[in-house]
Tab-separated table of C-alpha atoms in Angstrom:
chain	number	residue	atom	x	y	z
A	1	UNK	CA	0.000	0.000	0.000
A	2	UNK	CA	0.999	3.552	-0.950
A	3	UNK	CA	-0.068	5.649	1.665
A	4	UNK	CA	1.827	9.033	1.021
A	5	UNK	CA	2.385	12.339	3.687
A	6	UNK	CA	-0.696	13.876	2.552
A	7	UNK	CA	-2.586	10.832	3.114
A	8	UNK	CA	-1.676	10.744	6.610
A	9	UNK	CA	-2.168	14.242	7.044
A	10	UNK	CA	-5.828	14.157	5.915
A	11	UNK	CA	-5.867	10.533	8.230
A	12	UNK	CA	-4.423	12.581	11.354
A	13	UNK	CA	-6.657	15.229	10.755
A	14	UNK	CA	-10.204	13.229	10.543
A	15	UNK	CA	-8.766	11.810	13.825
A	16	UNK	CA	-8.069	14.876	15.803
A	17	UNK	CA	-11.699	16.141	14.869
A	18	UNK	CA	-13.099	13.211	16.162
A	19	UNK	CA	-11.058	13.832	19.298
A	20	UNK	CA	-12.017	17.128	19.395
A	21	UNK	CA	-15.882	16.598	19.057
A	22	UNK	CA	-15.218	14.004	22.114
A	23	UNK	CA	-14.373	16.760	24.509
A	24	UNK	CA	-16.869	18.833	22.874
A	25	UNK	CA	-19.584	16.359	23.496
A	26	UNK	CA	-18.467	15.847	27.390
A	27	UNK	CA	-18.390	19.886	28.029
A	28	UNK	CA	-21.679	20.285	26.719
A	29	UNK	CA	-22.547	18.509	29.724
A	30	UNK	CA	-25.744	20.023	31.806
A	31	UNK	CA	-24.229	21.924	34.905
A	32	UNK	CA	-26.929	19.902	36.633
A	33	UNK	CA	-25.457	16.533	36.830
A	34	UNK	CA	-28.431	13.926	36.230
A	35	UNK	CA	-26.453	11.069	36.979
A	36	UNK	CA	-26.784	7.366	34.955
A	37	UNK	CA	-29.734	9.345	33.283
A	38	UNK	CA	-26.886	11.425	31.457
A	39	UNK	CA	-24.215	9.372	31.500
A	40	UNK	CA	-26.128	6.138	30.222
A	41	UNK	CA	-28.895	8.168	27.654
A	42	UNK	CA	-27.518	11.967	27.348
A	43	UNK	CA	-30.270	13.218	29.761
A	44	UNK	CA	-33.116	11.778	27.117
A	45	UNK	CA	-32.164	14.864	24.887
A	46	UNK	CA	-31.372	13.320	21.613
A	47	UNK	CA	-32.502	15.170	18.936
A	48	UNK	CA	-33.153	13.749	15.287
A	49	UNK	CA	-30.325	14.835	13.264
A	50	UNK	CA	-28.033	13.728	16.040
A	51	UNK	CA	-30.002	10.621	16.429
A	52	UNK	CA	-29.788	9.824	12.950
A	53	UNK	CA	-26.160	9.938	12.998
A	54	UNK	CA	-25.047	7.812	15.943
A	55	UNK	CA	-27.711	5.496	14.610
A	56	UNK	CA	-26.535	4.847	11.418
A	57	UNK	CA	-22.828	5.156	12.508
A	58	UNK	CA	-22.833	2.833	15.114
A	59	UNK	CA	-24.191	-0.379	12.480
A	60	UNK	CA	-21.084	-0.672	10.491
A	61	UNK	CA	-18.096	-1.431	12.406
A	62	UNK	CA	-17.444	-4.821	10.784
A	63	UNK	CA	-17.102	-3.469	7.244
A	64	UNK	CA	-14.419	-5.597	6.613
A	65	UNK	CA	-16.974	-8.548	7.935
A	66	UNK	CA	-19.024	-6.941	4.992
A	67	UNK	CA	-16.537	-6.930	2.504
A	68	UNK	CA	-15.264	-10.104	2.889
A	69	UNK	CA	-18.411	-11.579	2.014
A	70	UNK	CA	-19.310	-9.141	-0.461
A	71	UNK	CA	-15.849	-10.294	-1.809
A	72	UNK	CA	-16.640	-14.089	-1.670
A	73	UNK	CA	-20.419	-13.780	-2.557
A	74	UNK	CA	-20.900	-10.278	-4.328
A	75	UNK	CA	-24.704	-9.042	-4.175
A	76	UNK	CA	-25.667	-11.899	-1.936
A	77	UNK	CA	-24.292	-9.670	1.025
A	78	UNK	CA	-26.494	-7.079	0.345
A	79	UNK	CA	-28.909	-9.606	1.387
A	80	UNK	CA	-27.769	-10.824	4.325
A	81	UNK	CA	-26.679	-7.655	5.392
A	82	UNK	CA	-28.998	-5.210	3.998
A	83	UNK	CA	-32.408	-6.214	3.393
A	84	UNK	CA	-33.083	-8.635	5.931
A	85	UNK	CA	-31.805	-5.757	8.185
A	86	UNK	CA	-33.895	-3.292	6.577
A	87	UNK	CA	-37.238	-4.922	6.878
A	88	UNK	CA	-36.537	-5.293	10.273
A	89	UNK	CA	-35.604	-1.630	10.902
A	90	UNK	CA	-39.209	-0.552	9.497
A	91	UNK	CA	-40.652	-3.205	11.761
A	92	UNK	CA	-39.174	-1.602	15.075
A	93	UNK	CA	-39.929	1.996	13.971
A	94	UNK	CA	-43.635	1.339	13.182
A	95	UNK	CA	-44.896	-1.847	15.685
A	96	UNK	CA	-41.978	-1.456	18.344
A	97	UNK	CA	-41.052	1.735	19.319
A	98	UNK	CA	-44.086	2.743	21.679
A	99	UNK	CA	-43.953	-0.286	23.324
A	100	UNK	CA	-40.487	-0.121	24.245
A	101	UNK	CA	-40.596	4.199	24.986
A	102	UNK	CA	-43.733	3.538	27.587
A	103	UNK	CA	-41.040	1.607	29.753
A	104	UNK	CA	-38.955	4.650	30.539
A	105	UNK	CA	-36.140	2.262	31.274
A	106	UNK	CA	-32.143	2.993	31.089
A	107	UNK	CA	-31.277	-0.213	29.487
A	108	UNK	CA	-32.693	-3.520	28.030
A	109	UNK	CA	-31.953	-5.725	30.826
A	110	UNK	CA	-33.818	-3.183	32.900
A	111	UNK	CA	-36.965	-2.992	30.653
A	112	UNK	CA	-36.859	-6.587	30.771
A	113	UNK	CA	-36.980	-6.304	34.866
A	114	UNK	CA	-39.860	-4.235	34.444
A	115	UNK	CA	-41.804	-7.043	32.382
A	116	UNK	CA	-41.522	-9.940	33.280
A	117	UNK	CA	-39.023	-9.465	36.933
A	118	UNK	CA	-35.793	-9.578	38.723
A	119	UNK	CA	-34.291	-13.114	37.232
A	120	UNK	CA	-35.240	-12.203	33.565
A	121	UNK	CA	-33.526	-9.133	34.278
A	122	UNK	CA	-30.360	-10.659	35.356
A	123	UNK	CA	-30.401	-13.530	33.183
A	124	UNK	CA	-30.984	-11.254	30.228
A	125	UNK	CA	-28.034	-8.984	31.146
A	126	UNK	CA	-25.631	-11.871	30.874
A	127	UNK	CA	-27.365	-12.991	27.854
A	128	UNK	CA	-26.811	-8.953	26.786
A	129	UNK	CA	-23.364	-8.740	27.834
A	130	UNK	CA	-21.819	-11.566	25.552
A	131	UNK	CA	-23.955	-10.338	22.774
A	132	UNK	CA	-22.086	-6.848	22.756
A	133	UNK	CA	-18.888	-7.693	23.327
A	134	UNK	CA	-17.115	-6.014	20.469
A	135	UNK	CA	-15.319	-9.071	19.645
A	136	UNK	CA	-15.704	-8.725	15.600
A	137	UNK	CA	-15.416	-4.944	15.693
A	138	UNK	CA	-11.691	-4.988	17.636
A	139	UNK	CA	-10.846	-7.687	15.533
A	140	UNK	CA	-11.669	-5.075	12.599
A	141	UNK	CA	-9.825	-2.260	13.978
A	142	UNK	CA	-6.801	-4.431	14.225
A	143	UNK	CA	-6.481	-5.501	10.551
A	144	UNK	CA	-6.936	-2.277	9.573
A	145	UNK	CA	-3.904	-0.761	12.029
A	146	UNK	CA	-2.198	-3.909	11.208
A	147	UNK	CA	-2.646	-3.230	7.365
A	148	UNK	CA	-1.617	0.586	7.709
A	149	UNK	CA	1.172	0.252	10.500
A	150	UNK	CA	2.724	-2.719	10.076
A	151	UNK	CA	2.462	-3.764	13.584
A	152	UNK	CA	1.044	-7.531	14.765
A	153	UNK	CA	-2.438	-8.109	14.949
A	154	UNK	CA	-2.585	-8.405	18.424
A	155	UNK	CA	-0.532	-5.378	19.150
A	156	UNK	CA	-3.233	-3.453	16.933
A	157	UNK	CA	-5.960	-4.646	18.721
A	158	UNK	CA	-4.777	-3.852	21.795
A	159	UNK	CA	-3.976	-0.148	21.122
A	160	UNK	CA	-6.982	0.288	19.116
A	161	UNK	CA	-8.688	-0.821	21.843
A	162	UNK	CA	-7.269	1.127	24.863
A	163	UNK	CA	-7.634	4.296	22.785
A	164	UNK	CA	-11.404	3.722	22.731
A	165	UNK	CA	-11.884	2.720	26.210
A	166	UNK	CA	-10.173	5.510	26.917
A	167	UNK	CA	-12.621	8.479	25.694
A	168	UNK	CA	-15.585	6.158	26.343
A	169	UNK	CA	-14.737	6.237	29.878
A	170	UNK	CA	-14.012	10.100	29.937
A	171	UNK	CA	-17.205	10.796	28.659
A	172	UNK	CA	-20.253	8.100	28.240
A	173	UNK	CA	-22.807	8.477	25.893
A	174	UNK	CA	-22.561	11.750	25.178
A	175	UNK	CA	-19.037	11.962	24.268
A	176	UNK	CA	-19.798	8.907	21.792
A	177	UNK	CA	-22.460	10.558	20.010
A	178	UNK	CA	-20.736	13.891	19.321
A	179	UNK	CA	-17.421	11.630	17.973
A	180	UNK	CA	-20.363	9.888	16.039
A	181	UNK	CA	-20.957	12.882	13.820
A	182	UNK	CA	-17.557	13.464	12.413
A	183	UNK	CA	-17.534	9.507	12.236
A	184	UNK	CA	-20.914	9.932	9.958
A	185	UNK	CA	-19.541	12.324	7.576
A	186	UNK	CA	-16.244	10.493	7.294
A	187	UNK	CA	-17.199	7.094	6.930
A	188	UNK	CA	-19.491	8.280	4.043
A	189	UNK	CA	-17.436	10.264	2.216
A	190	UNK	CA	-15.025	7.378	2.192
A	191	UNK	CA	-17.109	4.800	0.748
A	192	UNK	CA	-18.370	7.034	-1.948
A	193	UNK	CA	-15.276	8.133	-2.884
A	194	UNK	CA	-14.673	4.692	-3.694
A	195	UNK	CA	-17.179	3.810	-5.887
A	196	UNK	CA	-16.422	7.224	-7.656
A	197	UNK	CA	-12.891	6.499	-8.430
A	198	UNK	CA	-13.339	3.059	-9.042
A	199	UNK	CA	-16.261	3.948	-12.019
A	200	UNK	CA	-13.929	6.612	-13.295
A	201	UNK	CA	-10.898	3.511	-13.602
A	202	UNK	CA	-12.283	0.287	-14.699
A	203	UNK	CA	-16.315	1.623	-15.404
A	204	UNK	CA	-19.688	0.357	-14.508
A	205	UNK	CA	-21.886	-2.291	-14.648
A	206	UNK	CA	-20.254	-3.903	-17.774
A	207	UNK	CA	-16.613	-3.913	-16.263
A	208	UNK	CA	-18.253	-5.946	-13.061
A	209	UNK	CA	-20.139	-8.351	-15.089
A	210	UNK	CA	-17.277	-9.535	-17.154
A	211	UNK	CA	-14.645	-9.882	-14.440
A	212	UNK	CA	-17.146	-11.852	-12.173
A	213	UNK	CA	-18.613	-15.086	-11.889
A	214	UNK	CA	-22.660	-15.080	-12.362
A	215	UNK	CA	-23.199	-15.761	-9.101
A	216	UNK	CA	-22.026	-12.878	-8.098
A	217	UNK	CA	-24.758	-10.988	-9.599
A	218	UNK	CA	-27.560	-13.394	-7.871
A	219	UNK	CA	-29.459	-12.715	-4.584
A	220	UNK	CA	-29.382	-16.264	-3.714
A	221	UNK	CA	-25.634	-16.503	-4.533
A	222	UNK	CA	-24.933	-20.715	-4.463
A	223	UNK	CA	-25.449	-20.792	-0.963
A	224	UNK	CA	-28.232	-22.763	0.584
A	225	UNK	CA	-31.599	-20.883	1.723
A	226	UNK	CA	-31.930	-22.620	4.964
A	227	UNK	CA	-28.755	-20.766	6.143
A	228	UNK	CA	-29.405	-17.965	4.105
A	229	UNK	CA	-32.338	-17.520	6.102
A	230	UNK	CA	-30.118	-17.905	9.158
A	231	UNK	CA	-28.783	-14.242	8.749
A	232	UNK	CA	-32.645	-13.034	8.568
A	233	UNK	CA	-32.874	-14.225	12.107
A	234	UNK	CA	-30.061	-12.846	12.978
A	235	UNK	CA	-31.197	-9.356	11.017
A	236	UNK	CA	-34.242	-9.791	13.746
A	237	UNK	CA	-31.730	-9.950	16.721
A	238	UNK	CA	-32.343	-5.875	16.174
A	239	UNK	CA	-35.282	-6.351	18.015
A	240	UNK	CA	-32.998	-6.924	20.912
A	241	UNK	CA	-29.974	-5.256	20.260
A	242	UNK	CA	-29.258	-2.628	22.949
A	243	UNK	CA	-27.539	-0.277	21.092
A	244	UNK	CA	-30.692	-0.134	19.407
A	245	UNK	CA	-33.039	0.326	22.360
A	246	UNK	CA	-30.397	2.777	24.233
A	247	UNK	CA	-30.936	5.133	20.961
A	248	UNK	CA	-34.330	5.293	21.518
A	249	UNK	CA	-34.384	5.712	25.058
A	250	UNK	CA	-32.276	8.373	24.582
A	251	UNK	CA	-34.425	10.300	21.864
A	252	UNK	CA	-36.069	13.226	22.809
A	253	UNK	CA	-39.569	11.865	21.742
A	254	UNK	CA	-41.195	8.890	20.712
A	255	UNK	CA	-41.509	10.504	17.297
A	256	UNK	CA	-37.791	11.203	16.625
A	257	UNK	CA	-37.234	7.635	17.610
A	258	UNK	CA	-39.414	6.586	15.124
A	259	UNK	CA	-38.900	8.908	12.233
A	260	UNK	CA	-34.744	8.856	13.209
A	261	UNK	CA	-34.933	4.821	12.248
A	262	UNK	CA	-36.917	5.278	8.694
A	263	UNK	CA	-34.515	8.112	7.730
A	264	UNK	CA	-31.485	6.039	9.111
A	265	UNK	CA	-32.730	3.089	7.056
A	266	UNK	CA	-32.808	4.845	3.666
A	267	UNK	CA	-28.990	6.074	4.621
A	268	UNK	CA	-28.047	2.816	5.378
A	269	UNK	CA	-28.682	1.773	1.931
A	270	UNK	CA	-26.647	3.936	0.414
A	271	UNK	CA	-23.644	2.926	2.701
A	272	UNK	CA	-24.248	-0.847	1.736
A	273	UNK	CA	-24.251	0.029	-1.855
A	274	UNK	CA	-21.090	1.158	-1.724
A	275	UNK	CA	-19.322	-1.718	0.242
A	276	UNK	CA	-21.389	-4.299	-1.473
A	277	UNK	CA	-20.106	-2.759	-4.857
A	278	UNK	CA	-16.355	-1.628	-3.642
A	279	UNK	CA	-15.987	-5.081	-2.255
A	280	UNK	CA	-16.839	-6.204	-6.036
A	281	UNK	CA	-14.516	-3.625	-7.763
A	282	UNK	CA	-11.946	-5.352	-5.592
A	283	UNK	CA	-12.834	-9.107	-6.374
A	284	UNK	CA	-12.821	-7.736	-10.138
A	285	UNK	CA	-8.867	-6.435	-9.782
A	286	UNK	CA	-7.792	-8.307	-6.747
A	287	UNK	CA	-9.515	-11.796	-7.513
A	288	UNK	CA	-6.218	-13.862	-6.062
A	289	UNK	CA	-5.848	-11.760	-2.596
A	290	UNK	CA	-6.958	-12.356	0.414
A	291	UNK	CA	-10.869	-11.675	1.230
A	292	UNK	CA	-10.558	-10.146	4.768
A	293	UNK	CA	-8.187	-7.099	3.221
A	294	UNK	CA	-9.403	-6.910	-0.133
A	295	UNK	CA	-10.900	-4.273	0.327
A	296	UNK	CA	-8.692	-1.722	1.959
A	297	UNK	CA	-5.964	-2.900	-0.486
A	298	UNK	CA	-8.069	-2.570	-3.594
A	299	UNK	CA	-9.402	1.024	-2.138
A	300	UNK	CA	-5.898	2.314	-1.116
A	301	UNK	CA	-4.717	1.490	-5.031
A	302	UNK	CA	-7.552	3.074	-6.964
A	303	UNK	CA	-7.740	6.052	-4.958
A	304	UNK	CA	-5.512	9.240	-5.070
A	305	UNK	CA	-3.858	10.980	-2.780
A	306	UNK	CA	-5.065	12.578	-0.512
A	307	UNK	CA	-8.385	10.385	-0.992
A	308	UNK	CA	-6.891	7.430	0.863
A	309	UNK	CA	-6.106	9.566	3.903
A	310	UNK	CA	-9.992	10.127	3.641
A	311	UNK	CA	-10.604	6.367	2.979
A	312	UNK	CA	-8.345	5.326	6.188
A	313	UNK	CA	-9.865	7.993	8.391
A	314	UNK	CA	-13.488	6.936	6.852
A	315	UNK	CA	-12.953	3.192	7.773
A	316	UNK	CA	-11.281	4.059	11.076
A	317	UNK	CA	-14.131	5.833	12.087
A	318	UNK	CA	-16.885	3.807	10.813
A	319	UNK	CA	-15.300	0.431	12.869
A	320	UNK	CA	-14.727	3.538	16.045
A	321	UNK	CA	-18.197	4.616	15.931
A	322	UNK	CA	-19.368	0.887	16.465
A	323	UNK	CA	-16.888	-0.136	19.131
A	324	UNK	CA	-16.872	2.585	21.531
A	325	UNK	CA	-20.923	2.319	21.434
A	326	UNK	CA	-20.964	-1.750	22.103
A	327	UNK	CA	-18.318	-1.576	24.693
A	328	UNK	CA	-19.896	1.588	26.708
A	329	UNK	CA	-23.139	-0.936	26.159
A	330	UNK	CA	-21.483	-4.110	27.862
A	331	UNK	CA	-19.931	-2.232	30.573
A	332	UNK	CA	-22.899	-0.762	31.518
A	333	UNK	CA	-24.325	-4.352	31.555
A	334	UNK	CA	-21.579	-5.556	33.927
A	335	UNK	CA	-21.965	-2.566	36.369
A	336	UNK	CA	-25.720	-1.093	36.201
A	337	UNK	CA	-27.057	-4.611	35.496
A	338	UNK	CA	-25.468	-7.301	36.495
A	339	UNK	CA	-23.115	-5.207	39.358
A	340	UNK	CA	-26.352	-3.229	40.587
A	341	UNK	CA	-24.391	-0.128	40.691
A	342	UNK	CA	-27.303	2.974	39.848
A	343	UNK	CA	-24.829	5.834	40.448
A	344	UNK	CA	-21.270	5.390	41.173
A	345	UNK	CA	-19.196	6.163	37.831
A	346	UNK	CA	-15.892	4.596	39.218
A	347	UNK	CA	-17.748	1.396	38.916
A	348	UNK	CA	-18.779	1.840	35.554
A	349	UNK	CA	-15.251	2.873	34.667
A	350	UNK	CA	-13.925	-0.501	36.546
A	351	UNK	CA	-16.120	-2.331	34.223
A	352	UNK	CA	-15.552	-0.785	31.043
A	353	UNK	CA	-11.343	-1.907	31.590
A	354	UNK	CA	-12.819	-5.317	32.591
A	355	UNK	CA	-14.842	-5.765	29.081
A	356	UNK	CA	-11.403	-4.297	26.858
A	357	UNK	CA	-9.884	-6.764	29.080
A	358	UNK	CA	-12.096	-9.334	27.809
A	359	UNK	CA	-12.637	-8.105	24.046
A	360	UNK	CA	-8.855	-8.280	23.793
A	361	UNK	CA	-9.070	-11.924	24.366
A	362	UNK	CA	-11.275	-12.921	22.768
A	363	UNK	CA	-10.479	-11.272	19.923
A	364	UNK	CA	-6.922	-13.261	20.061
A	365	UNK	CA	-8.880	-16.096	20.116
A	366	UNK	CA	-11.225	-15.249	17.012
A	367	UNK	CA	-8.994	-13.205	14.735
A	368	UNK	CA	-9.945	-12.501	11.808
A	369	UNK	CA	-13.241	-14.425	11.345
A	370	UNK	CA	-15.537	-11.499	12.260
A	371	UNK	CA	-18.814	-13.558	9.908
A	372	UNK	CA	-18.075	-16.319	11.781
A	373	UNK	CA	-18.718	-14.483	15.224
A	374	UNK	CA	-21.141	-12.613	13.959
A	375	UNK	CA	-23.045	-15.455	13.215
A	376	UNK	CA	-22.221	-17.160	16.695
A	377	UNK	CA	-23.159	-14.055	19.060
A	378	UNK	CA	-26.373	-13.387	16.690
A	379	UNK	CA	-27.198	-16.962	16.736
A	380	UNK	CA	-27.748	-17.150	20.900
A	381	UNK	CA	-29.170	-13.481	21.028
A	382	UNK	CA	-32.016	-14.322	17.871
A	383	UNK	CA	-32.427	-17.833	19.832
A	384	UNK	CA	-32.748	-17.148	23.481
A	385	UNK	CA	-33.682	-13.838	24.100
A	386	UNK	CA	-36.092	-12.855	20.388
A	387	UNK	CA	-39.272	-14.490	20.807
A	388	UNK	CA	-39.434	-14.119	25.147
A	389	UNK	CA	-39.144	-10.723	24.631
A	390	UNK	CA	-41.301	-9.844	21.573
A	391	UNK	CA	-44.023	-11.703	22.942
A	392	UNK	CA	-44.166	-9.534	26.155
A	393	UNK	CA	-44.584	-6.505	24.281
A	394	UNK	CA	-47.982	-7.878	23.124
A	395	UNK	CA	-48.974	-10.286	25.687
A	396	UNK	CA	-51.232	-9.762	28.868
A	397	UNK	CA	-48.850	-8.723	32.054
A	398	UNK	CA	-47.932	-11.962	33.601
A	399	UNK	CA	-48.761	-14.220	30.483
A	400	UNK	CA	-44.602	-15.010	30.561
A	401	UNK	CA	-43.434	-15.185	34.714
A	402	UNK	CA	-40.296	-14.522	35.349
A	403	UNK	CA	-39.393	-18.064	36.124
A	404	UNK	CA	-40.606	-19.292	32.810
A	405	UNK	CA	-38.679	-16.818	30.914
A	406	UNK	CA	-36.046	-17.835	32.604
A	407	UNK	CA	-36.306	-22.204	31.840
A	408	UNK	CA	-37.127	-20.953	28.366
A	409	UNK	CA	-34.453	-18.747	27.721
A	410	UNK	CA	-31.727	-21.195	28.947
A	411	UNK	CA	-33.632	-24.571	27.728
A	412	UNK	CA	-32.992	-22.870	24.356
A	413	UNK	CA	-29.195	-21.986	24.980
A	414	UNK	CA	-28.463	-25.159	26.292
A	415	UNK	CA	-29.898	-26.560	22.831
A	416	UNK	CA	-27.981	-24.330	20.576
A	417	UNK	CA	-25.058	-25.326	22.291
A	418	UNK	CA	-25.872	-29.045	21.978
A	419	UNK	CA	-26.811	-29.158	18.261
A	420	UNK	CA	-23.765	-27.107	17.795
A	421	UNK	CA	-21.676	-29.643	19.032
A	422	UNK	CA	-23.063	-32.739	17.509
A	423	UNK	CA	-22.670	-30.967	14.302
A	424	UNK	CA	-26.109	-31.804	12.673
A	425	UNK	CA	-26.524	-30.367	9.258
A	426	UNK	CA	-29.827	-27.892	10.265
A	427	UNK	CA	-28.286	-24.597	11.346
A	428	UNK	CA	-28.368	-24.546	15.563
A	429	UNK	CA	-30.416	-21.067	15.479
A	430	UNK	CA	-33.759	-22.764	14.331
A	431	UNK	CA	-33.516	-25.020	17.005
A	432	UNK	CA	-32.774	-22.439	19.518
A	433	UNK	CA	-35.850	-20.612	17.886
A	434	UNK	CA	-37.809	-23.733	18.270
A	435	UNK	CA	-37.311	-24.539	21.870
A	436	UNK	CA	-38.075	-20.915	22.693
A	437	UNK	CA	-41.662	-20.537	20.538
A	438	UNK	CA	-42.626	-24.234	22.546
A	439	UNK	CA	-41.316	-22.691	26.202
A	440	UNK	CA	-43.662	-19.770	25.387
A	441	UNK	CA	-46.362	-21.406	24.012
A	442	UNK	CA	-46.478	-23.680	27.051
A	443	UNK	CA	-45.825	-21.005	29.669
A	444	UNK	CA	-49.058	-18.302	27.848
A	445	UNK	CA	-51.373	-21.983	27.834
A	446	UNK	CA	-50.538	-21.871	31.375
A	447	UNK	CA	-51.947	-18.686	32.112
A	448	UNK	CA	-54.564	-19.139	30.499
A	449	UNK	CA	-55.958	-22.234	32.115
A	450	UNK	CA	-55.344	-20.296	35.781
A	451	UNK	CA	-56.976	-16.749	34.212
């Protein structure tokens, strides 16, 4: 890779904004200190533009998860990883969001508390911590400091990392949305600039068609629907994601919630447009390399300079604006939940260390599959927690008791694990997801025989 003064320059620069809007973000603090309420949710003050933003910013961290199978698969990602996420996006923002905003909780664990009781409520915050661990997203960041520095993986991983926890901890959610609005603009402008370039090199539609394989231009891809269908249920997991619901806690109104996730939708198109189709520029000149860096190598070639300044600081940010979000999330878990801390920060700042500590790891452990533990931490969310909780948004109070959400959400996490291990050709989700509709079913039949 070429990466020339100027490119670093423009790189150094995008970085020191986002810096800057950090401290920004933490001294537009209210002089009256609200607590968890501002720390956790920015005082329920988020307006739409900067809801929009930090929405859309925080979904893309694994772009190189994206690329890669973009690379391997070419419009089949935008699938996988668009529509199936898009339908569900529309879903929460016109059947979901009222139900979840009449809560008034600080977290997801905590809403769950509030609807079905105290063992959901900690069993679901364990379930929530290993969901968020930013496993796939500090794997991310490292190839991409190990691609520009030269330095090991794991030695890019674990600066990356520090760095983050770093300005999370100085100054929670507030700080992270403010660094998510340079983070918008940047990651944007980087993936556009890459389609531009690369239709001003090789050309359009035509160039892409003869350099590829057919399948590449196929929804369906070769790959079989049954786990195709997988990553829809993993696309649902939104429904439980709590970077989602802390966004919309956080709004200022049940209206910017919803109207923030339509608009955020139709920019999230626009981003996976670009990947899906950058990825395929790079399969089309890089077919031989490898599919985890294809990408940022292709990209760093077709681009001048200073544009791959712009493209680094872009993809920097857009795998920044994910990982600061999902670790602020899961130490929150492991000090407001799980810890039962409600307004000591030094806890909070104890826990965040604890889950780089842990993301570090595991990331070691995982490197450089970020589909594969995508799929993994999707596949026990969608399983154990999807169906509980969705059903208690609509359900009588007490149709699901707190002990039966409990058996259910563990009967089906015990048989993920199982069928995972026996190796059985039918994905493990849909058996998760089948254990978990039967729990239900038995536990509402139940109530209804005693109502």
């Amino acid at each position: 890779m070429n990466i020339t003064s100027s490119d670093w320059l423009v790189f150094g620069l995008g970085m020191l904004a986002t810096v800057a809007l950090v401290v920004y973000g933490h001294r537009r603090r209210p002089r009256k200190d609200n607590g968890m309420l501002d720390y956790l949710l920015m005082g329920r003050q988020l307006t739409l533009p900067l809801y929009v933003m930090t929405l859309t910013a925080t979904w893309y961290g694994g772009i190189f998860g994206v690329t890669q199978i973009a690379f391997q698969h070419g419009i089949y990602s935008f699938l996988i990883q668009g529509l199936f996420w898009y339908a569900t996006y529309i879903l929460f923002a016109l059947v979901f969001v009222k139900h979840v905003r009449k809560y008034s909780a600080l977290t997801l664990p905590q809403l769950v508390t509030r609807m079905f009781g105290n063992k959901a409520g900690k069993l679901s915050s364990v379930f929530n911590f290993f969901n968020v661990l930013p496993i796939a997203y500090a794997t991310s960041l490292g190839l991409l400091l190990q691609s520009i520095t030269g330095m090991s993986f794991q030695l890019s991983v674990l600066v990356g990392v520090v760095a983050v926890a770093c300005y999370s901890m100085y100054g929670g959610f507030r700080a992270i949305v403010y660094s998510d609005v340079m983070q918008f603009f940047l990651m944007y402008a980087a993936v556009i600039s890459v389609i531009y370039f690369s239709y001003q090199t090789h050309g359009g539609l035509s160039f892409l068609q003869q350099a590829l394989p057919t399948s590449h231009f196929s929804l369906t891809a070769d790959v079989p629907l049954l786990t195709t269908f997988v990553w829809g249920f993993i696309a649902l997991s939104t429904l439980v994601d709590p970077n989602f619901y802390q966004r919309i806690f956080a709004a200022r109104s049940e209206q910017v919630a919803r109207r923030g996730i339509l608009i955020a939708t139709l920019v999230w198109m626009v981003f996976d447009l670009c990947t899906v189709f950058g990825a395929m520029y790079a399969r089309a000149v890089l077919s031989d390399h490898d599919a985890s860096n294809a990408y940022l190598i292709y990209a760093l070639q077709v681009l001048p300079s200073p544009w791959g300044g712009l493209l680094l600081a872009g993809i920097c940010a857009t795998i920044l604006s994910t990982l600061d979000s999902y670790m602020l999330i899961a130490s929150t878990t492991l000090s407001y939940d799980i810890g039962n801390y409600k307004s000591r920060i030094v806890p909070h700042a104890t826990a965040l260390a604890m889950t780089a500590t842990i993301t570090i790891l595991l990331s070691y452990l995982f490197a450089g599959e970020i589909p594969h533990i995508w799929k993994t931490l999707g596949t026990y969310s969608a399983a154990c927690l999807l169906f509980p909780v969705v059903c208690g948004f609509f359900l009588p109070a007490q149709a699901i008791k707190d002990t039966h959400f409990v058996c259910v959400c563990l009967a089906s996490a015990v048989a993920v694990t199982v069928w995972r291990y026996l190796g059985w050709e039918l994905d493990e989700l849909y058996i998760g997801v089948g254990v978990s509709i039967i729990g239900i079913a038995f536990s509402y039949l139940a109530y209804k025989k005693n109502s």
